[in-house]
Amino acid sequence: MRIGELAQASGVSTRSLRYYEEQGLIRSSRTPGGWRDFDGSMVERVVMIQHLYAAGLSSAIIGELLPCLEAPPEERTGVLEELLAQEVRRLESKRREIDRELDVLETLRHETAAPTTSH
């Protein structure tokens, strides 16, 4: 499968696919003419990568998670669950930080609001 076909099948741009390959998240072989040739299984992998990015994970974390996600359940060691738990804690911390920032902004907004006049 060429890169354009993978892009169409997965709904991801060819630019993103090249980036994923550069990051080691997907792999291809080369045809004798030098074209990238992706295995059909890469479609599912690319979709999984998109979901992980949408969850706020970095390419480094995704690279750690992919082998765990693709391993049969009986071969899983708990690493996946721990990595996901760490990411949940990181995002919860980030949410608390955003909530604090919003509180500060709302307080400032109310303290600096122009007085309303009524006639």
XYZ file of C-alpha atoms in Angstrom:
119
model
C 0.000 0.000 0.000
C 1.478 3.347 -1.006
C 1.439 6.359 1.308
C -1.469 8.016 -0.536
C -3.538 4.858 -0.196
C -2.756 4.661 3.519
C -3.668 8.323 3.894
C -7.006 7.764 2.191
C -7.764 4.560 4.116
C -6.916 6.089 7.499
C -8.092 9.665 6.945
C -4.638 11.011 7.889
C -2.528 13.304 5.713
C 0.571 12.007 3.966
C 2.560 14.633 5.853
C 1.389 13.172 9.173
C 2.186 9.662 7.967
C 5.734 10.720 7.076
C 6.060 12.241 10.555
C 4.765 9.045 12.187
C 7.303 7.060 10.209
C 10.094 9.468 11.164
C 9.095 9.028 14.822
C 9.148 5.230 14.472
C 5.402 4.907 15.067
C 4.749 3.239 11.716
C 7.061 1.438 9.337
C 7.259 0.743 5.655
C 9.465 -1.084 3.244
C 10.676 0.384 -0.038
C 9.784 -0.781 -3.502
C 12.583 -1.241 -6.041
C 11.601 2.205 -7.340
C 12.080 3.723 -3.874
C 8.393 4.194 -3.026
C 7.169 3.568 0.504
C 5.183 0.361 0.772
C 2.993 0.015 3.864
C 1.455 -3.203 5.114
C -2.342 -3.130 5.303
C -2.145 -3.502 9.099
C -0.807 0.047 9.274
C -4.324 1.433 8.718
C -5.472 0.198 12.127
C -2.209 1.323 13.722
C -2.551 4.851 12.261
C -6.122 5.096 13.560
C -4.877 4.033 17.020
C -2.113 6.660 16.848
C -4.720 9.312 16.001
C -6.811 8.297 19.037
C -3.756 8.487 21.291
C -2.824 11.935 19.955
C -6.429 13.043 20.493
C -6.062 11.915 24.122
C -3.192 14.384 24.485
C -0.319 11.905 24.412
C 3.066 12.772 22.932
C 4.720 10.786 20.161
C 7.292 9.506 22.693
C 4.553 8.103 24.965
C 2.679 6.715 21.962
C 5.868 4.963 20.885
C 6.043 3.309 24.309
C 2.374 2.332 24.297
C 2.049 0.837 20.814
C 3.959 -2.405 21.496
C 1.854 -2.942 24.628
C -1.396 -2.258 22.785
C -0.477 -4.690 20.038
C 0.615 -7.494 22.371
C -1.864 -10.316 23.020
C -3.491 -9.936 26.452
C -1.645 -12.961 27.857
C 1.700 -11.319 27.028
C 0.933 -7.989 28.665
C 3.054 -7.179 31.697
C 1.199 -4.265 33.282
C 3.411 -1.653 31.620
C 0.507 -0.447 29.476
C -1.766 0.044 32.459
C 0.944 1.933 34.364
C 1.736 4.201 31.403
C -1.957 4.959 30.928
C -2.378 5.627 34.657
C 0.582 8.044 34.539
C -0.999 9.880 31.617
C -4.350 10.075 33.418
C -2.592 11.584 36.455
C -0.711 14.038 34.219
C -3.914 15.178 32.510
C -5.799 15.450 35.818
C -2.987 17.654 37.140
C -3.150 19.755 33.991
C -6.934 20.085 34.410
C -6.481 21.267 38.025
C -3.944 23.836 36.823
C -6.335 25.086 34.124
C -9.153 25.288 36.683
C -6.927 27.418 38.950
C -6.039 29.702 36.046
C -9.717 30.066 35.150
C -10.558 30.927 38.757
C -7.903 33.660 38.777
C -9.138 35.084 35.486
C -12.774 35.036 36.604
C -11.833 36.814 39.841
C -9.892 39.456 37.926
C -12.724 39.846 35.477
C -15.221 40.519 38.256
C -12.863 42.826 40.154
C -12.090 44.906 37.071
C -15.524 44.994 35.531
C -16.774 48.427 34.601
C -19.577 49.583 36.820
C -22.984 49.343 35.262
C -25.115 52.423 35.181
C -28.849 52.448 35.247
C -31.092 55.318 34.266
